[in-house]
């Protein structure tokens, strides 16, 4: 069996849909599946994806969610990577997920009937406590982005996003981890880097056309321009590098402190980005990569369901 693990899973899925169950080679490298707790996936997920015993590690959480709120899931992912040697993760969402149409009234009724008070879930949003979400596709992408950015995990970890259709077992690729830019430097080492000095006469990069296709905005780049980032993580790391360099300038340091305060209090991500664009307007010529980064962030913000991710990452880099 040849090809990437993703290609092998897609081939096994095609065989399954044609009536033939044949798992991947059990002798290949271990990989991790993050799927939902939905009982319809039990004894269905494994043959539908061709998951081989002894090689595929399966973690199941409600709504295949992994967030900073649920540290224990990250612990299991890290154990899969460092204890079991997994080098790829497949986040597998599914159609008709109960967490996508969270029955809040029924849930409240159920725990009250069981004698559990609402206060047992804290005073925050109940949907958030349970990890409910509104879009299956966005939810898979969010898990992929979380895993790619999670500090304890290696940047070399390949993270893919898939959706399994419960009616016909068709597997859809939402994020192809083989195509993502690999090897983004860890944030810690970014902090000590400064940007390369750029001659004052450096040509100002022009505004790039932005194409939004499905999940991920694509910022087109001409050959003579600094390439635009290809992932949100790359854009954020690039931005962080610019901010670290600019904080050395006392005047910029003050303006960036004001921007940090804005990020902490402002809820509207579009206003946060507008604030960032204003702060960095005068330093663009020092950072030829900046227009591409800002264009990517703007495009990400405009693609459905990504607003929260941009705000969350922005908060992390200004702190
Ligand atoms: Zn589900």
mmCIF file with all atom_site columns, N, CA and C and ligand atoms in Angstrom, residues 36-38 41 62-64 94 96-99, ligand 1:
data_model
loop_
_atom_site.group_PDB
_atom_site.id
_atom_site.type_symbol
_atom_site.label_atom_id
_atom_site.label_alt_id
_atom_site.label_comp_id
_atom_site.label_asym_id
_atom_site.label_entity_id
_atom_site.label_seq_id
_atom_site.pdbx_PDB_ins_code
_atom_site.Cartn_x
_atom_site.Cartn_y
_atom_site.Cartn_z
_atom_site.occupancy
_atom_site.B_iso_or_equiv
_atom_site.pdbx_formal_charge
_atom_site.auth_seq_id
_atom_site.auth_comp_id
_atom_site.auth_asym_id
_atom_site.auth_atom_id
_atom_site.pdbx_PDB_model_num
ATOM   1  N  N   . UNK A 1 36 ? -15.852 11.884 17.413 1.00 0.00 ? 36 UNK A N   1
ATOM   2  C  CA  . UNK A 1 36 ? -16.923 12.230 18.356 1.00 0.00 ? 36 UNK A CA  1
ATOM   3  C  C   . UNK A 1 36 ? -17.358 11.004 19.171 1.00 0.00 ? 36 UNK A C   1
ATOM   4  N  N   . UNK A 1 37 ? -18.037 11.266 20.302 1.00 0.00 ? 37 UNK A N   1
ATOM   5  C  CA  . UNK A 1 37 ? -18.520 10.169 21.154 1.00 0.00 ? 37 UNK A CA  1
ATOM   6  C  C   . UNK A 1 37 ? -19.784 9.518  20.601 1.00 0.00 ? 37 UNK A C   1
ATOM   7  N  N   . UNK A 1 38 ? -20.355 10.085 19.541 1.00 0.00 ? 38 UNK A N   1
ATOM   8  C  CA  . UNK A 1 38 ? -21.625 9.583  19.001 1.00 0.00 ? 38 UNK A CA  1
ATOM   9  C  C   . UNK A 1 38 ? -21.598 8.055  18.847 1.00 0.00 ? 38 UNK A C   1
ATOM   10 N  N   . UNK A 1 41 ? -20.953 5.967  15.702 1.00 0.00 ? 41 UNK A N   1
ATOM   11 C  CA  . UNK A 1 41 ? -19.601 5.789  15.149 1.00 0.00 ? 41 UNK A CA  1
ATOM   12 C  C   . UNK A 1 41 ? -18.946 4.496  15.642 1.00 0.00 ? 41 UNK A C   1
ATOM   13 N  N   . UNK A 1 62 ? -16.875 14.582 22.992 1.00 0.00 ? 62 UNK A N   1
ATOM   14 C  CA  . UNK A 1 62 ? -18.157 15.094 22.498 1.00 0.00 ? 62 UNK A CA  1
ATOM   15 C  C   . UNK A 1 62 ? -17.891 16.143 21.425 1.00 0.00 ? 62 UNK A C   1
ATOM   16 N  N   . UNK A 1 63 ? -18.379 15.889 20.221 1.00 0.00 ? 63 UNK A N   1
ATOM   17 C  CA  . UNK A 1 63 ? -18.204 16.829 19.115 1.00 0.00 ? 63 UNK A CA  1
ATOM   18 C  C   . UNK A 1 63 ? -16.771 16.904 18.610 1.00 0.00 ? 63 UNK A C   1
ATOM   19 N  N   . UNK A 1 64 ? -15.979 15.821 18.822 1.00 0.00 ? 64 UNK A N   1
ATOM   20 C  CA  . UNK A 1 64 ? -14.549 15.803 18.436 1.00 0.00 ? 64 UNK A CA  1
ATOM   21 C  C   . UNK A 1 64 ? -13.870 17.139 18.722 1.00 0.00 ? 64 UNK A C   1
ATOM   22 N  N   . UNK A 1 94 ? -18.399 14.514 12.019 1.00 0.00 ? 94 UNK A N   1
ATOM   23 C  CA  . UNK A 1 94 ? -19.386 13.701 11.311 1.00 0.00 ? 94 UNK A CA  1
ATOM   24 C  C   . UNK A 1 94 ? -20.660 14.500 11.098 1.00 0.00 ? 94 UNK A C   1
ATOM   25 N  N   . UNK A 1 96 ? -24.684 15.353 11.101 1.00 0.00 ? 96 UNK A N   1
ATOM   26 C  CA  . UNK A 1 96 ? -25.773 15.185 12.063 1.00 0.00 ? 96 UNK A CA  1
ATOM   27 C  C   . UNK A 1 96 ? -25.256 15.063 13.505 1.00 0.00 ? 96 UNK A C   1
ATOM   28 N  N   . UNK A 1 97 ? -24.224 15.840 13.845 1.00 0.00 ? 97 UNK A N   1
ATOM   29 C  CA  . UNK A 1 97 ? -23.644 15.767 15.192 1.00 0.00 ? 97 UNK A CA  1
ATOM   30 C  C   . UNK A 1 97 ? -24.549 16.504 16.187 1.00 0.00 ? 97 UNK A C   1
ATOM   31 N  N   . UNK A 1 98 ? -24.854 15.836 17.294 1.00 0.00 ? 98 UNK A N   1
ATOM   32 C  CA  . UNK A 1 98 ? -25.745 16.431 18.300 1.00 0.00 ? 98 UNK A CA  1
ATOM   33 C  C   . UNK A 1 98 ? -25.142 17.703 18.897 1.00 0.00 ? 98 UNK A C   1
ATOM   34 N  N   . UNK A 1 99 ? -23.812 17.792 18.917 1.00 0.00 ? 99 UNK A N   1
ATOM   35 C  CA  . UNK A 1 99 ? -23.178 18.969 19.500 1.00 0.00 ? 99 UNK A CA  1
ATOM   36 C  C   . UNK A 1 99 ? -23.310 20.188 18.578 1.00 0.00 ? 99 UNK A C   1
HETATM 37 ZN ZN1 . LIG B 2 .  ? -21.038 14.036 17.213 1.00 0.00 ? 1  LIG B ZN1 1
#
